[in-house]
Amino acid sequence: MQIIESILTKNPCYTAGRTITVKGLMLHSVGCPQPNAQVFIQNWNRPDYKNACVHGFIDGNTGIIYQTLPWNHRGWHGGGSSNNTHIGVEMCEPSCIKYTQGSSFTCSDKAAAQASVKKTYNAAVELFAMLCKKYNLNPMKDIVSHREGHAIGIATNHGDPEHLWKGVGLNYTMDGFRADVKYTMESEDEKPMTTEERTKFNKLVDAVGTLAEKVDKLEHKMIYAWVDDNMPEWAKPTITKLINKGYLKGDEEGKLNIDDNMLRMLVINDRAGIYGE
Ligand SMILES: [Zn+2]
């Protein structure tokens, strides 16, 4: 997914400066045979363009997404109350179609039209997955088309973009679109780590392991009760000597209960000759 920021700063909708709490996403298609998003951007980025303003255009040749409003800016895309709640994104339409009446069109090159529509559809799926995550939206509930928006009374009477999908002979539906967005969100969550991420992760695991060992040693200090296999070899002669001399007696059971630090200190003292031969 490639997003190019291209904010329509001269459009009166942008200069109105209103923001919204994003509660949903509305999918549109432009309703004219113009695949080039730049053409819309140039036409709409004018102070006298008072008809409409959307959050993005998806180019019908490249699938590149042009973000034309900050995502939480109030747009003029759906008419009705959807402008107060929904982000609106336009998919550009293939050049080989010709509108006849309303949302009906003829298509001179079905293969080319389908290729273009597939590009914008796939880019829209990725974009909507990103926006659903960004705004914590449920893709199955919070995504509508302009057509569906009208059906539930939050948008003006348009047929986009389903008319486009149907008109070029693709079996895309809004239910399918929502499912594709959901699937994309879930598969993105499961993406395997890159080599770089894996290296970093392994280093972190090692560091935590070392730390855990240190903590374990602190919490479970080695206490030596007897001169046995547990006791380090370097300490055995000193401790044996101290027991034989009667300096070390242990508790009532004869357990020495000496920790590492004490062991070290006794050996140092012994080497210094404090306990004699
Ligand atoms: Zn629309």
PDB file of N, CA and C in Angstrom, residues 227-275:
ATOM      1  N   VAL A 227      29.962 -30.360  53.876  1.00  0.00           N
ATOM      2  CA  VAL A 227      31.074 -30.438  52.923  1.00  0.00           C
ATOM      3  C   VAL A 227      30.783 -31.637  52.025  1.00  0.00           C
ATOM      4  N   ASP A 228      30.103 -31.344  50.918  1.00  0.00           N
ATOM      5  CA  ASP A 228      29.733 -32.437  50.006  1.00  0.00           C
ATOM      6  C   ASP A 228      29.951 -31.993  48.566  1.00  0.00           C
ATOM      7  N   ASP A 229      29.355 -32.713  47.626  1.00  0.00           N
ATOM      8  CA  ASP A 229      29.575 -32.421  46.204  1.00  0.00           C
ATOM      9  C   ASP A 229      29.078 -31.037  45.792  1.00  0.00           C
ATOM     10  N   ASN A 230      28.099 -30.508  46.548  1.00  0.00           N
ATOM     11  CA  ASN A 230      27.585 -29.173  46.221  1.00  0.00           C
ATOM     12  C   ASN A 230      28.611 -28.078  46.471  1.00  0.00           C
ATOM     13  N   MET A 231      29.460 -28.307  47.434  1.00  0.00           N
ATOM     14  CA  MET A 231      30.410 -27.264  47.822  1.00  0.00           C
ATOM     15  C   MET A 231      31.539 -27.157  46.793  1.00  0.00           C
ATOM     16  N   PRO A 232      31.900 -25.921  46.408  1.00  0.00           N
ATOM     17  CA  PRO A 232      32.988 -25.767  45.439  1.00  0.00           C
ATOM     18  C   PRO A 232      34.306 -26.345  45.986  1.00  0.00           C
ATOM     19  N   GLU A 233      35.071 -26.925  45.091  1.00  0.00           N
ATOM     20  CA  GLU A 233      36.332 -27.574  45.483  1.00  0.00           C
ATOM     21  C   GLU A 233      37.267 -26.625  46.233  1.00  0.00           C
ATOM     22  N   TRP A 234      37.336 -25.366  45.760  1.00  0.00           N
ATOM     23  CA  TRP A 234      38.285 -24.411  46.365  1.00  0.00           C
ATOM     24  C   TRP A 234      37.977 -24.112  47.826  1.00  0.00           C
ATOM     25  N   ALA A 235      36.743 -24.410  48.246  1.00  0.00           N
ATOM     26  CA  ALA A 235      36.353 -24.054  49.622  1.00  0.00           C
ATOM     27  C   ALA A 235      36.496 -25.222  50.589  1.00  0.00           C
ATOM     28  N   LYS A 236      36.512 -26.425  50.025  1.00  0.00           N
ATOM     29  CA  LYS A 236      36.467 -27.618  50.878  1.00  0.00           C
ATOM     30  C   LYS A 236      37.611 -27.699  51.910  1.00  0.00           C
ATOM     31  N   PRO A 237      38.872 -27.451  51.499  1.00  0.00           N
ATOM     32  CA  PRO A 237      39.952 -27.582  52.499  1.00  0.00           C
ATOM     33  C   PRO A 237      39.783 -26.636  53.690  1.00  0.00           C
ATOM     34  N   THR A 238      39.398 -25.402  53.392  1.00  0.00           N
ATOM     35  CA  THR A 238      39.218 -24.414  54.466  1.00  0.00           C
ATOM     36  C   THR A 238      38.114 -24.844  55.421  1.00  0.00           C
ATOM     37  N   ILE A 239      36.967 -25.202  54.849  1.00  0.00           N
ATOM     38  CA  ILE A 239      35.816 -25.546  55.686  1.00  0.00           C
ATOM     39  C   ILE A 239      36.105 -26.801  56.520  1.00  0.00           C
ATOM     40  N   THR A 240      36.748 -27.769  55.874  1.00  0.00           N
ATOM     41  CA  THR A 240      37.108 -28.990  56.610  1.00  0.00           C
ATOM     42  C   THR A 240      38.026 -28.652  57.789  1.00  0.00           C
ATOM     43  N   LYS A 241      38.995 -27.778  57.497  1.00  0.00           N
ATOM     44  CA  LYS A 241      39.925 -27.370  58.548  1.00  0.00           C
ATOM     45  C   LYS A 241      39.198 -26.711  59.718  1.00  0.00           C
ATOM     46  N   LEU A 242      38.249 -25.778  59.369  1.00  0.00           N
ATOM     47  CA  LEU A 242      37.531 -25.047  60.415  1.00  0.00           C
ATOM     48  C   LEU A 242      36.650 -25.976  61.248  1.00  0.00           C
ATOM     49  N   ILE A 243      36.104 -26.998  60.621  1.00  0.00           N
ATOM     50  CA  ILE A 243      35.286 -27.981  61.361  1.00  0.00           C
ATOM     51  C   ILE A 243      36.190 -28.798  62.302  1.00  0.00           C
ATOM     52  N   ASN A 244      37.319 -29.247  61.713  1.00  0.00           N
ATOM     53  CA  ASN A 244      38.250 -30.047  62.512  1.00  0.00           C
ATOM     54  C   ASN A 244      38.776 -29.275  63.720  1.00  0.00           C
ATOM     55  N   LYS A 245      38.997 -27.971  63.525  1.00  0.00           N
ATOM     56  CA  LYS A 245      39.510 -27.140  64.613  1.00  0.00           C
ATOM     57  C   LYS A 245      38.420 -26.752  65.597  1.00  0.00           C
ATOM     58  N   GLY A 246      37.159 -27.057  65.197  1.00  0.00           N
ATOM     59  CA  GLY A 246      36.067 -26.707  66.096  1.00  0.00           C
ATOM     60  C   GLY A 246      35.601 -25.264  65.962  1.00  0.00           C
ATOM     61  N   TYR A 247      36.127 -24.553  64.945  1.00  0.00           N
ATOM     62  CA  TYR A 247      35.677 -23.161  64.754  1.00  0.00           C
ATOM     63  C   TYR A 247      34.286 -23.141  64.160  1.00  0.00           C
ATOM     64  N   LEU A 248      34.007 -24.100  63.311  1.00  0.00           N
ATOM     65  CA  LEU A 248      32.689 -24.202  62.685  1.00  0.00           C
ATOM     66  C   LEU A 248      31.985 -25.414  63.259  1.00  0.00           C
ATOM     67  N   LYS A 249      30.808 -25.181  63.837  1.00  0.00           N
ATOM     68  CA  LYS A 249      30.117 -26.310  64.456  1.00  0.00           C
ATOM     69  C   LYS A 249      28.775 -26.621  63.786  1.00  0.00           C
ATOM     70  N   GLY A 250      28.185 -25.574  63.101  1.00  0.00           N
ATOM     71  CA  GLY A 250      26.863 -25.784  62.507  1.00  0.00           C
ATOM     72  C   GLY A 250      25.779 -25.736  63.560  1.00  0.00           C
ATOM     73  N   ASP A 251      24.547 -25.996  63.117  1.00  0.00           N
ATOM     74  CA  ASP A 251      23.426 -25.954  64.071  1.00  0.00           C
ATOM     75  C   ASP A 251      23.325 -27.268  64.828  1.00  0.00           C
ATOM     76  N   GLU A 252      22.199 -27.478  65.521  1.00  0.00           N
ATOM     77  CA  GLU A 252      22.062 -28.679  66.363  1.00  0.00           C
ATOM     78  C   GLU A 252      22.193 -29.979  65.574  1.00  0.00           C
ATOM     79  N   GLU A 253      21.831 -29.873  64.257  1.00  0.00           N
ATOM     80  CA  GLU A 253      21.980 -31.079  63.424  1.00  0.00           C
ATOM     81  C   GLU A 253      23.354 -31.129  62.760  1.00  0.00           C
ATOM     82  N   GLY A 254      24.138 -30.103  63.007  1.00  0.00           N
ATOM     83  CA  GLY A 254      25.453 -30.071  62.369  1.00  0.00           C
ATOM     84  C   GLY A 254      25.465 -29.396  61.008  1.00  0.00           C
ATOM     85  N   LYS A 255      24.289 -28.820  60.616  1.00  0.00           N
ATOM     86  CA  LYS A 255      24.227 -28.125  59.312  1.00  0.00           C
ATOM     87  C   LYS A 255      24.983 -26.799  59.390  1.00  0.00           C
ATOM     88  N   LEU A 256      25.836 -26.563  58.399  1.00  0.00           N
ATOM     89  CA  LEU A 256      26.693 -25.372  58.446  1.00  0.00           C
ATOM     90  C   LEU A 256      25.949 -24.082  58.093  1.00  0.00           C
ATOM     91  N   ASN A 257      25.029 -24.180  57.121  1.00  0.00           N
ATOM     92  CA  ASN A 257      24.278 -23.001  56.657  1.00  0.00           C
ATOM     93  C   ASN A 257      25.185 -21.817  56.306  1.00  0.00           C
ATOM     94  N   ILE A 258      26.129 -22.078  55.424  1.00  0.00           N
ATOM     95  CA  ILE A 258      27.038 -21.025  54.963  1.00  0.00           C
ATOM     96  C   ILE A 258      26.649 -20.625  53.547  1.00  0.00           C
ATOM     97  N   ASP A 259      26.538 -19.315  53.299  1.00  0.00           N
ATOM     98  CA  ASP A 259      26.231 -18.894  51.929  1.00  0.00           C
ATOM     99  C   ASP A 259      27.533 -18.597  51.167  1.00  0.00           C
ATOM    100  N   ASP A 260      27.372 -18.232  49.894  1.00  0.00           N
ATOM    101  CA  ASP A 260      28.531 -18.006  49.021  1.00  0.00           C
ATOM    102  C   ASP A 260      29.502 -16.961  49.555  1.00  0.00           C
ATOM    103  N   ASN A 261      28.899 -15.832  50.002  1.00  0.00           N
ATOM    104  CA  ASN A 261      29.747 -14.733  50.482  1.00  0.00           C
ATOM    105  C   ASN A 261      30.597 -15.155  51.673  1.00  0.00           C
ATOM    106  N   MET A 262      29.941 -15.868  52.581  1.00  0.00           N
ATOM    107  CA  MET A 262      30.651 -16.295  53.781  1.00  0.00           C
ATOM    108  C   MET A 262      31.766 -17.289  53.422  1.00  0.00           C
ATOM    109  N   LEU A 263      31.422 -18.171  52.489  1.00  0.00           N
ATOM    110  CA  LEU A 263      32.387 -19.161  52.016  1.00  0.00           C
ATOM    111  C   LEU A 263      33.648 -18.463  51.494  1.00  0.00           C
ATOM    112  N   ARG A 264      33.424 -17.447  50.676  1.00  0.00           N
ATOM    113  CA  ARG A 264      34.536 -16.712  50.081  1.00  0.00           C
ATOM    114  C   ARG A 264      35.386 -16.036  51.156  1.00  0.00           C
ATOM    115  N   MET A 265      34.684 -15.435  52.119  1.00  0.00           N
ATOM    116  CA  MET A 265      35.382 -14.702  53.178  1.00  0.00           C
ATOM    117  C   MET A 265      36.260 -15.647  54.012  1.00  0.00           C
ATOM    118  N   LEU A 266      35.691 -16.805  54.357  1.00  0.00           N
ATOM    119  CA  LEU A 266      36.443 -17.778  55.159  1.00  0.00           C
ATOM    120  C   LEU A 266      37.697 -18.242  54.422  1.00  0.00           C
ATOM    121  N   VAL A 267      37.537 -18.470  53.094  1.00  0.00           N
ATOM    122  CA  VAL A 267      38.686 -18.929  52.303  1.00  0.00           C
ATOM    123  C   VAL A 267      39.755 -17.839  52.225  1.00  0.00           C
ATOM    124  N   ILE A 268      39.325 -16.603  52.063  1.00  0.00           N
ATOM    125  CA  ILE A 268      40.288 -15.481  52.016  1.00  0.00           C
ATOM    126  C   ILE A 268      41.064 -15.396  53.337  1.00  0.00           C
ATOM    127  N   ASN A 269      40.297 -15.450  54.404  1.00  0.00           N
ATOM    128  CA  ASN A 269      40.934 -15.391  55.726  1.00  0.00           C
ATOM    129  C   ASN A 269      41.929 -16.538  55.918  1.00  0.00           C
ATOM    130  N   ASP A 270      41.501 -17.707  55.451  1.00  0.00           N
ATOM    131  CA  ASP A 270      42.375 -18.890  55.591  1.00  0.00           C
ATOM    132  C   ASP A 270      43.669 -18.711  54.825  1.00  0.00           C
ATOM    133  N   ARG A 271      43.508 -18.178  53.592  1.00  0.00           N
ATOM    134  CA  ARG A 271      44.704 -17.952  52.773  1.00  0.00           C
ATOM    135  C   ARG A 271      45.596 -16.891  53.413  1.00  0.00           C
ATOM    136  N   ALA A 272      45.004 -16.005  54.173  1.00  0.00           N
ATOM    137  CA  ALA A 272      45.778 -14.962  54.865  1.00  0.00           C
ATOM    138  C   ALA A 272      46.414 -15.503  56.147  1.00  0.00           C
ATOM    139  N   GLY A 273      46.113 -16.749  56.455  1.00  0.00           N
ATOM    140  CA  GLY A 273      46.758 -17.395  57.591  1.00  0.00           C
ATOM    141  C   GLY A 273      46.078 -17.179  58.929  1.00  0.00           C
ATOM    142  N   ILE A 274      44.873 -16.632  58.903  1.00  0.00           N
ATOM    143  CA  ILE A 274      44.190 -16.298  60.126  1.00  0.00           C
ATOM    144  C   ILE A 274      43.836 -17.527  60.969  1.00  0.00           C
ATOM    145  N   TYR A 275      43.507 -18.649  60.273  1.00  0.00           N
ATOM    146  CA  TYR A 275      43.109 -19.854  61.033  1.00  0.00           C
ATOM    147  C   TYR A 275      44.246 -20.839  61.267  1.00  0.00           C
TER     148      TYR A 275
END
